[in-house]
Coordinates of N, CA, C and O in Angstrom, one line a residue:
X10 N -22.3 -12.3 -30.9 CA -21.2 -11.3 -30.8 C -21.3 -10.0 -31.1 O -21.3 -9.3 -32.7
X11 N -20.8 -9.6 -31.2 CA -20.3 -7.5 -31.6 C -19.3 -7.5 -33.3 O -19.0 -8.9 -32.8
X12 N -19.5 -6.7 -33.6 CA -17.8 -6.2 -34.1 C -16.7 -5.6 -34.3 O -17.5 -5.0 -33.1
X13 N -16.0 -6.3 -34.2 CA -15.0 -5.1 -33.9 C -14.9 -3.8 -34.4 O -14.7 -3.6 -35.8
X14 N -14.7 -3.2 -33.5 CA -14.3 -2.0 -33.7 C -13.1 -1.2 -34.1 O -14.0 -0.4 -34.7
X15 N -12.7 -1.0 -34.8 CA -11.2 -0.9 -34.9 C -11.4 -1.5 -35.9 O -10.1 -1.2 -36.8
X16 N -11.7 -2.6 -36.6 CA -12.0 -2.2 -38.3 C -12.6 -1.9 -39.2 O -14.1 -1.8 -38.9
X17 N -12.9 -1.6 -40.0 CA -13.9 -0.5 -41.4 C -14.4 -1.6 -42.1 O -14.5 -2.9 -42.0
X18 N -15.4 -1.4 -42.8 CA -16.1 -1.4 -44.1 C -15.2 -2.8 -44.8 O -15.7 -3.6 -45.0
X19 N -14.4 -2.3 -45.0 CA -13.2 -2.8 -45.4 C -12.0 -3.8 -45.1 O -11.1 -4.5 -45.7
X20 N -12.5 -3.8 -43.5 CA -11.6 -4.8 -43.0 C -10.0 -4.0 -42.0 O -9.5 -5.0 -41.8
X21 N -10.1 -2.7 -43.2 CA -8.9 -2.2 -42.4 C -8.6 -1.5 -41.3 O -9.9 -1.5 -40.1
X22 N -8.0 -1.8 -40.7 CA -8.0 -1.1 -39.1 C -7.9 0.5 -39.0 O -7.8 1.2 -40.2
X23 N -8.3 1.2 -37.9 CA -8.5 2.3 -37.9 C -9.6 3.1 -36.6 O -9.4 1.9 -35.3
X24 N -9.2 4.3 -36.0 CA -9.6 4.4 -34.5 C -10.3 4.8 -34.9 O -11.6 5.4 -35.8
X25 N -11.6 3.9 -33.9 CA -12.8 4.0 -34.0 C -13.4 6.5 -33.3 O -12.9 6.2 -32.8
X26 N -13.7 6.5 -34.2 CA -15.0 8.0 -34.1 C -16.2 7.6 -32.8 O -16.7 7.5 -32.9
X27 N -15.0 8.7 -31.4 CA -15.9 8.5 -30.8 C -16.8 10.6 -30.1 O -17.6 10.6 -29.6
X28 N -16.5 11.0 -31.6 CA -17.4 12.0 -31.8 C -18.5 12.7 -31.5 O -18.7 13.2 -30.5
X29 N -19.6 11.3 -31.7 CA -20.6 11.4 -31.2 C -21.0 10.9 -30.4 O -22.5 10.8 -29.7
X30 N -20.6 9.9 -29.5 CA -20.5 9.4 -28.5 C -20.9 10.4 -26.9 O -20.0 11.5 -26.8
X31 N -21.8 10.1 -26.1 CA -22.1 10.6 -25.0 C -21.0 10.8 -23.9 O -20.4 9.9 -24.2
X32 N -20.7 12.4 -23.5 CA -19.7 11.6 -21.8 C -20.7 11.6 -21.2 O -21.3 11.6 -20.3
X33 N -19.4 9.7 -21.0 CA -20.3 9.5 -19.6 C -19.3 9.6 -18.3 O -17.6 9.2 -18.5
X34 N -19.3 9.1 -16.7 CA -18.6 8.7 -16.2 C -18.6 7.1 -16.3 O -19.1 6.3 -16.9
X35 N -17.2 6.5 -16.8 CA -16.8 5.2 -17.1 C -14.9 5.1 -15.8 O -14.3 5.7 -15.3
X36 N -15.0 4.0 -15.8 CA -14.4 3.1 -15.0 C -14.4 1.6 -15.4 O -14.7 0.8 -16.0
X37 N -13.1 1.2 -14.8 CA -12.5 0.0 -15.2 C -11.4 -0.5 -13.8 O -10.8 0.3 -13.7
X38 N -11.8 -2.2 -14.0 CA -11.1 -2.4 -12.7 C -9.9 -3.2 -13.4 O -10.4 -4.3 -14.2
X39 N -8.4 -3.7 -13.4 CA -8.1 -4.8 -13.8 C -7.0 -5.5 -12.8 O -6.7 -4.7 -11.3
X40 N -6.5 -6.6 -13.2 CA -6.1 -7.5 -12.4 C -4.7 -8.0 -12.8 O -4.4 -8.3 -13.9
X41 N -3.2 -8.1 -12.4 CA -2.2 -9.3 -12.5 C -1.8 -9.9 -11.2 O -1.8 -9.6 -10.2
X42 N -1.3 -11.0 -11.8 CA -0.5 -11.5 -10.1 C 1.1 -11.9 -10.7 O 1.0 -12.0 -11.7
X43 N 1.8 -11.7 -9.5 CA 3.2 -12.3 -10.3 C 3.7 -12.6 -9.1 O 3.8 -12.6 -8.1
X44 N 4.0 -14.0 -9.6 CA 4.9 -15.4 -8.7 C 6.1 -15.3 -8.5 O 6.5 -14.9 -9.5
X45 N 6.5 -14.9 -7.7 CA 8.3 -15.4 -7.6 C 8.6 -16.5 -6.1 O 7.6 -16.8 -5.5
X46 N 9.2 -16.6 -5.8 CA 10.4 -17.5 -4.2 C 9.8 -16.8 -3.4 O 10.0 -15.4 -3.3
X47 N 9.9 -17.2 -2.8 CA 9.5 -17.1 -1.3 C 10.6 -16.1 -0.5 O 10.1 -14.6 0.2
X48 N 11.2 -16.1 -0.6 CA 12.4 -14.9 -0.4 C 12.3 -13.9 -1.0 O 12.9 -13.0 -0.6
X49 N 11.7 -14.1 -1.7 CA 12.1 -12.7 -2.8 C 10.8 -12.3 -2.8 O 10.9 -10.2 -2.0
X50 N 10.2 -12.1 -2.5 CA 8.7 -11.4 -2.0 C 9.2 -11.2 -0.1 O 8.8 -10.1 0.2
X51 N 9.8 -12.2 0.4 CA 10.1 -11.5 2.2 C 11.0 -10.7 2.3 O 10.9 -9.4 2.6
X52 N 12.0 -10.3 0.9 CA 13.0 -9.2 0.7 C 12.3 -8.2 1.2 O 12.2 -6.6 1.3
X53 N 11.8 -8.3 -0.5 CA 10.0 -6.7 -0.9 C 9.6 -6.8 1.0 O 9.7 -5.3 1.1
X54 N 9.0 -7.6 1.1 CA 8.0 -6.4 2.8 C 8.6 -6.8 3.7 O 8.6 -5.5 4.0
X55 N 10.3 -7.2 3.7 CA 11.4 -6.0 5.0 C 11.5 -5.4 4.3 O 12.6 -4.9 5.7
X56 N 11.6 -4.9 3.5 CA 12.3 -3.9 3.0 C 13.7 -4.0 2.7 O 14.8 -2.7 2.7
X57 N 14.3 -5.1 2.7 CA 15.8 -5.4 2.7 C 16.6 -5.2 1.0 O 17.8 -5.9 0.5
X58 N 15.4 -5.8 0.3 CA 15.5 -5.9 -1.6 C 16.6 -4.3 -1.5 O 16.4 -3.2 -1.8
X59 N 17.6 -5.1 -2.4 CA 18.9 -3.7 -2.9 C 18.3 -2.5 -3.1 O 19.2 -1.6 -3.5
X60 N 17.1 -2.8 -4.3 CA 16.6 -2.1 -5.5 C 15.7 -0.3 -4.5 O 15.0 0.2 -4.8
X61 N 15.6 -1.0 -3.4 CA 15.1 -0.2 -2.0 C 13.2 -0.6 -2.2 O 12.7 -2.0 -2.1
X62 N 12.5 0.3 -2.1 CA 10.7 -0.1 -2.2 C 10.6 -0.3 -3.6 O 9.8 0.9 -4.2
X63 N 10.6 -1.3 -3.8 CA 10.3 -1.8 -5.3 C 8.0 -1.7 -5.4 O 8.5 -1.8 -6.4
X64 N 7.8 -1.8 -4.5 CA 6.4 -1.8 -4.5 C 6.4 -0.3 -4.7 O 5.4 -0.4 -5.7
X65 N 6.3 0.4 -4.3 CA 6.3 1.8 -4.4 C 6.8 2.6 -5.6 O 6.0 2.9 -6.4
X66 N 7.9 1.8 -6.1 CA 8.1 2.0 -7.9 C 7.3 1.5 -9.0 O 6.9 2.0 -9.9
X67 N 6.8 0.1 -8.2 CA 5.5 -0.5 -9.3 C 4.9 0.3 -9.7 O 3.8 0.1 -10.0
X68 N 4.5 0.6 -8.5 CA 3.0 1.1 -8.7 C 3.1 2.8 -8.9 O 2.3 3.2 -10.0
X69 N 4.0 2.8 -8.9 CA 4.6 4.6 -9.9 C 3.9 4.7 -11.3 O 3.1 5.2 -12.3
X70 N 4.7 3.2 -11.5 CA 5.1 2.7 -13.0 C 3.7 2.3 -13.4 O 3.6 2.6 -14.6
X71 N 2.9 1.6 -12.7 CA 1.6 1.2 -13.2 C 0.6 2.8 -13.6 O -0.1 2.3 -14.3
X72 N 1.1 3.7 -12.6 CA 0.3 5.1 -12.8 C 0.2 5.6 -14.0 O -0.5 5.8 -14.7
X73 N 1.6 5.8 -14.5 CA 2.6 6.1 -15.3 C 1.7 5.6 -17.1 O 1.5 6.0 -17.4
X74 N 1.7 4.4 -16.4 CA 1.5 3.7 -18.1 C 0.3 3.9 -18.4 O 0.0 4.0 -19.7
X75 N -1.1 3.9 -17.0 CA -2.2 4.2 -17.6 C -2.3 5.8 -18.0 O -2.8 5.6 -19.6
X76 N -2.0 6.2 -17.8 CA -1.8 8.0 -18.4 C -0.6 7.9 -19.5 O -1.3 8.9 -20.5
X77 N -0.1 6.6 -20.0 CA 0.7 6.8 -21.8 C 0.1 5.9 -22.2 O 0.7 5.7 -23.2
X78 N -0.9 4.9 -22.2 CA -2.2 3.7 -23.0 C -1.8 4.4 -24.5 O -1.0 3.1 -25.6
X79 N -2.3 5.5 -24.6 CA -2.2 5.3 -26.1 C -0.4 5.6 -26.7 O -0.8 5.9 -27.9
X80 N 0.2 5.8 -26.6 CA 1.5 5.7 -26.7 C 2.0 4.1 -27.3 O 2.7 3.7 -27.5
X81 N 1.4 3.5 -26.2 CA 1.8 2.0 -26.1 C 1.1 1.0 -27.1 O 1.5 0.1 -26.9
X82 N -0.2 1.7 -26.9 CA -1.3 0.6 -27.8 C -1.8 1.5 -28.7 O -3.1 2.2 -29.2
X83 N -1.6 0.4 -30.4 CA -1.3 1.3 -31.3 C -3.8 1.5 -31.5 O -4.5 0.5 -30.8
X84 N -4.1 2.9 -31.7 CA -5.5 3.3 -32.0 C -6.6 3.7 -30.7 O -7.6 3.9 -31.0
X85 N -5.5 3.6 -29.6 CA -6.3 3.4 -28.4 C -6.3 5.2 -28.3 O -5.4 6.0 -28.8
X86 N -7.1 6.1 -27.6 CA -7.1 6.8 -28.1 C -7.1 8.0 -26.4 O -7.0 7.2 -25.7
X87 N -6.1 8.9 -26.5 CA -5.1 10.1 -25.4 C -6.4 10.7 -24.7 O -7.4 10.7 -24.6
X88 N -6.8 9.8 -23.0 CA -7.6 9.9 -22.5 C -7.1 10.9 -21.2 O -6.2 10.7 -20.3
X89 N -7.8 12.3 -20.5 CA -7.6 12.8 -19.6 C -8.2 11.8 -18.5 O -9.5 11.9 -18.2
X90 N -7.1 11.7 -17.7 CA -7.7 10.2 -17.0 C -8.2 11.1 -15.5 O -7.2 12.0 -15.0
X91 N -9.3 11.3 -14.4 CA -9.4 12.0 -13.2 C -8.9 10.9 -11.7 O -9.0 11.5 -11.2
X92 N -8.4 9.8 -12.8 CA -7.7 8.6 -11.6 C -7.3 7.6 -11.8 O -7.9 6.7 -12.4
X93 N -6.5 7.2 -11.2 CA -5.5 5.8 -11.5 C -5.3 5.4 -10.3 O -4.3 6.6 -9.4
X94 N -5.7 4.1 -9.6 CA -5.8 3.4 -8.2 C -4.1 2.2 -9.4 O -5.2 1.1 -9.6
X95 N -3.2 2.2 -8.6 CA -2.9 1.0 -8.6 C -2.5 0.3 -7.0 O -2.2 0.6 -6.2
X96 N -3.2 -1.1 -6.9 CA -3.1 -1.8 -5.1 C -1.6 -2.9 -5.4 O -2.3 -3.7 -6.1
X97 N -1.1 -3.2 -4.8 CA 0.1 -4.1 -4.6 C 0.0 -4.8 -2.9 O 0.2 -4.2 -2.2
X98 N -0.8 -6.2 -3.2 CA -0.8 -6.7 -1.8 C -0.3 -8.7 -1.7 O 0.0 -8.6 -3.1
X99 N 0.7 -8.4 -0.8 CA 1.6 -9.8 -0.7 C 0.5 -10.8 -0.8 O -0.9 -11.1 -0.1
X100 N 0.1 -11.6 -2.0 CA 0.0 -12.7 -2.0 C -0.3 -13.8 -0.8 O 0.5 -14.1 -0.3
X101 N -1.5 -14.6 -0.4 CA -1.7 -15.5 0.4 C -0.6 -16.6 0.9 O 0.0 -17.6 1.4
X102 N -0.4 -16.8 -0.4 CA 0.4 -18.2 -0.6 C 2.2 -17.8 -0.4 O 2.8 -18.6 0.3
X103 N 2.1 -16.8 0.3 CA 3.7 -16.5 0.6 C 4.8 -16.0 -0.5 O 5.7 -15.9 -0.5
X104 N 4.1 -15.9 -1.3 CA 5.3 -16.1 -2.9 C 4.5 -15.1 -4.0 O 4.9 -15.5 -5.2
X105 N 4.3 -14.8 -3.6 CA 3.1 -14.0 -5.2 C 2.9 -12.2 -5.0 O 2.6 -12.2 -3.8
X106 N 2.3 -11.2 -5.3 CA 2.3 -10.2 -5.7 C 0.6 -9.9 -6.7 O 1.2 -10.1 -7.0
X107 N 0.3 -9.3 -5.7 CA -1.4 -8.8 -6.8 C -1.2 -8.2 -6.5 O -1.2 -7.1 -5.7
X108 N -1.2 -7.8 -7.6 CA -2.0 -6.1 -8.6 C -3.1 -5.9 -8.6 O -3.4 -6.1 -9.3
X109 N -4.2 -4.8 -8.3 CA -5.3 -4.1 -8.8 C -5.1 -3.1 -8.9 O -4.8 -2.3 -8.4
X110 N -6.2 -2.5 -10.1 CA -5.8 -1.0 -10.7 C -7.2 -0.6 -10.5 O -8.0 -1.9 -11.0
X111 N -7.4 0.2 -11.0 CA -8.6 1.4 -11.0 C -8.5 2.3 -12.3 O -7.6 2.9 -11.6
X112 N -9.1 2.5 -13.4 CA -8.8 3.6 -14.0 C -10.3 4.7 -14.0 O -11.1 3.9 -14.1
X113 N -10.4 6.0 -14.1 CA -11.7 6.8 -14.0 C -11.6 7.6 -15.1 O -10.5 8.1 -15.1
X114 N -12.7 8.5 -15.7 CA -12.6 9.7 -16.2 C -14.2 9.6 -16.4 O -15.0 9.0 -16.1
X115 N -14.4 11.1 -17.1 CA -15.6 11.8 -17.6 C -15.1 11.3 -19.0 O -14.3 12.4 -19.2
X116 N -16.1 10.2 -19.5 CA -15.4 11.1 -20.9 C -16.5 10.0 -22.4 O -17.5 9.4 -22.0
X117 N -15.9 9.5 -23.4 CA -16.4 9.5 -24.5 C -16.4 7.5 -24.9 O -17.0 7.3 -25.6
X118 N -15.0 7.3 -24.0 CA -14.7 6.1 -24.4 C -14.5 5.4 -23.1 O -13.7 5.8 -22.8
X119 N -14.4 4.2 -23.4 CA -14.1 3.5 -21.7 C -12.8 3.6 -21.7 O -11.0 3.8 -22.4
X120 N -11.9 3.0 -20.1 CA -10.9 3.0 -20.0 C -10.0 1.6 -18.8 O -9.7 0.6 -18.6
X121 N -10.8 0.4 -19.8 CA -10.4 -0.8 -19.4 C -8.5 -0.4 -20.2 O -7.9 -1.5 -19.3
X122 N -8.4 -0.4 -21.5 CA -7.1 -0.8 -21.6 C -6.0 0.8 -21.0 O -4.9 -0.6 -20.5
X123 N -6.1 1.5 -20.3 CA -5.8 2.4 -19.5 C -5.4 1.2 -18.3 O -4.7 0.9 -17.8
X124 N -6.8 0.2 -17.5 CA -6.6 -0.5 -16.1 C -5.2 -1.2 -16.6 O -4.5 -2.0 -15.9
X125 N -5.7 -2.7 -17.6 CA -4.7 -3.2 -18.5 C -3.2 -3.2 -18.4 O -2.5 -3.7 -17.7
X126 N -2.9 -2.2 -18.7 CA -1.7 -1.4 -18.4 C -1.1 -1.2 -17.8 O -0.3 -2.1 -17.4
X127 N -2.1 -0.8 -16.7 CA -1.5 0.0 -14.8 C -1.2 -1.3 -14.6 O 0.1 -1.4 -13.8
X128 N -2.3 -3.0 -15.3 CA -1.5 -3.8 -14.2 C -0.4 -4.6 -14.8 O 0.4 -5.0 -14.3
X129 N -0.5 -4.8 -15.9 CA 0.5 -5.5 -16.9 C 2.3 -4.5 -16.5 O 2.9 -5.3 -16.3
X130 N 2.3 -3.2 -16.4 CA 3.5 -2.2 -16.5 C 4.2 -2.7 -14.8 O 5.3 -2.7 -14.4
X131 N 3.0 -2.5 -13.6 CA 2.8 -3.3 -12.6 C 3.5 -4.5 -12.1 O 5.1 -4.2 -12.1
X132 N 3.1 -5.0 -13.4 CA 3.8 -6.3 -12.5 C 5.8 -6.7 -13.6 O 6.2 -7.2 -13.0
X133 N 5.7 -6.1 -14.6 CA 6.7 -5.9 -15.6 C 7.6 -5.1 -14.7 O 9.0 -5.3 -14.4
X134 N 7.8 -3.8 -13.8 CA 8.9 -3.2 -13.1 C 8.6 -4.6 -11.9 O 10.0 -4.4 -11.9
X135 N 8.0 -4.4 -11.5 CA 8.7 -5.8 -10.1 C 9.5 -6.8 -11.1 O 10.1 -7.1 -10.3
X136 N 8.9 -7.3 -11.9 CA 10.0 -8.2 -12.3 C 11.3 -7.7 -12.6 O 12.3 -8.6 -12.6
X137 N 10.9 -6.8 -13.5 CA 12.7 -6.0 -13.2 C 13.1 -5.4 -12.5 O 14.6 -5.8 -12.3
X138 N 12.7 -5.5 -11.3 CA 13.4 -4.7 -10.6 C 14.2 -6.0 -9.3 O 15.1 -5.7 -9.0
X139 N 12.9 -7.1 -9.5 CA 13.8 -8.2 -8.7 C 14.6 -9.4 -9.9 O 14.7 -10.3 -9.1
X140 N 14.8 -9.6 -10.5 CA 15.2 -10.3 -11.5 C 16.6 -10.1 -11.4 O 17.2 -12.0 -11.8
X141 N 17.2 -9.3 -10.5 CA 18.7 -10.3 -10.1 C 18.3 -10.7 -9.1 O 19.5 -11.6 -9.1
X142 N 18.0 -11.2 -8.1 CA 17.2 -11.9 -7.1 C 16.7 -13.4 -7.4 O 16.5 -14.3 -6.8
X143 N 15.6 -13.1 -9.0 CA 15.1 -14.3 -9.4 C 14.3 -14.0 -10.4 O 13.1 -13.5 -10.5
X144 N 15.0 -14.8 -11.9 CA 14.8 -14.5 -12.8 C 14.0 -15.4 -13.2 O 13.3 -15.2 -14.1
X145 N 13.2 -16.5 -12.3 CA 12.0 -17.6 -12.8 C 10.9 -17.3 -12.1 O 9.8 -17.8 -11.8
X146 N 10.5 -15.7 -11.9 CA 9.6 -15.3 -11.7 C 8.1 -15.2 -13.0 O 9.0 -15.4 -13.7
X147 N 6.8 -16.0 -12.1 CA 6.0 -15.3 -13.6 C 4.8 -14.6 -13.5 O 4.7 -14.3 -12.3
X148 N 4.7 -13.9 -14.1 CA 3.5 -12.8 -14.0 C 2.0 -13.9 -15.0 O 2.3 -13.9 -16.6
X149 N 1.3 -13.7 -14.5 CA 0.1 -14.3 -14.9 C -1.7 -13.6 -14.6 O -1.3 -12.5 -14.0
X150 N -2.0 -13.9 -14.6 CA -3.9 -13.8 -14.9 C -4.2 -12.1 -15.2 O -4.6 -11.5 -13.8
X151 N -3.1 -11.7 -15.7 CA -3.5 -10.6 -16.5 C -5.3 -10.6 -17.7 O -5.0 -11.1 -18.2
X152 N -6.1 -9.5 -16.8 CA -7.4 -10.1 -17.2 C -8.6 -8.2 -16.3 O -8.1 -7.5 -15.2
X153 N -9.7 -8.1 -17.0 CA -10.1 -7.2 -16.6 C -11.2 -7.7 -15.6 O -12.0 -9.0 -16.1
X154 N -11.2 -6.8 -14.8 CA -12.4 -7.2 -13.4 C -14.1 -7.1 -13.5 O -14.8 -7.2 -13.4
X155 N -13.6 -5.5 -14.2 CA -15.2 -5.0 -14.1 C -14.7 -3.8 -14.6 O -13.7 -2.9 -14.8
X156 N -15.8 -3.3 -15.8 CA -16.6 -1.9 -16.6 C -17.5 -1.5 -16.3 O -18.6 -1.9 -16.2
X157 N -17.8 0.3 -16.3 CA -19.2 0.5 -15.6 C -19.0 2.0 -16.6 O -17.7 2.7 -17.3
X158 N -20.1 2.0 -17.1 CA -20.1 3.2 -18.4 C -20.5 2.7 -19.5 O -19.8 2.1 -20.2
X159 N -20.9 3.9 -20.7 CA -20.9 4.2 -21.5 C -21.2 2.9 -22.4 O -22.7 2.6 -21.6
X160 N -22.1 2.5 -23.4 CA -22.9 2.1 -24.1 C -23.1 1.0 -23.6 O -24.5 0.0 -23.5
X161 N -22.0 0.1 -23.0 CA -22.0 -1.6 -22.9 C -22.9 -1.8 -21.8 O -22.7 -2.7 -20.7
X162 N -22.6 -0.7 -20.9 CA -23.0 -0.5 -19.4 C -22.0 -1.5 -19.0 O -20.9 -1.0 -18.5
X163 N -22.9 -1.7 -17.8 CA -21.9 -2.5 -16.0 C -21.4 -3.7 -16.4 O -22.3 -4.5 -17.4
X164 N -20.2 -4.1 -16.6 CA -19.3 -5.3 -16.9 C -18.8 -5.7 -15.5 O -17.7 -5.2 -15.2
X165 N -18.9 -7.5 -15.0 CA -18.4 -7.9 -14.2 C -17.7 -9.5 -14.7 O -19.2 -9.7 -14.6
X166 N -16.5 -9.4 -14.5 CA -16.4 -11.2 -14.9 C -16.9 -12.2 -13.9 O -17.2 -11.3 -13.0
X167 N -17.6 -13.3 -14.6 CA -18.3 -14.5 -13.6 C -17.4 -14.6 -12.8 O -18.6 -14.8 -11.6
X168 N -16.3 -14.7 -12.1 CA -16.0 -15.2 -10.7 C -15.3 -14.0 -9.8 O -14.7 -14.4 -9.1
X169 N -15.8 -12.8 -10.8 CA -15.1 -11.4 -9.1 C -16.4 -11.5 -8.6 O -17.7 -11.0 -9.2

């Protein structure tokens, strides 16, 4: 197992110095799922939700969150993302929304945290916008699906 890069030799937190790292193309994909009542999903899909197009708002929130990850997660680098995509699709179960995010850049550090933050905030935005009609929603399966680039190369989740 590799050592934790955000700890120095004394075990104290630090921001990783990426000065000497090569600029490479990097990409990460993440997902989240929010489970809800079937009626809540129906309202969203049919455009009958009192707050309007909640999927569009969640998509924008995810994109904005990816761009601001360094403000939310201590020790993350501020990155110049070149692409952020947030896709929201109704689950086949008729009672969930699946969120898939992808972040890209050419840089010296990876974009895993940005992809995970985008998925998380998109899910939280859906919760916020729908909580008046469904307080029992559950956010789950927030995880990294894939990362490309950098020293550790290409990684894909075992079940993906």
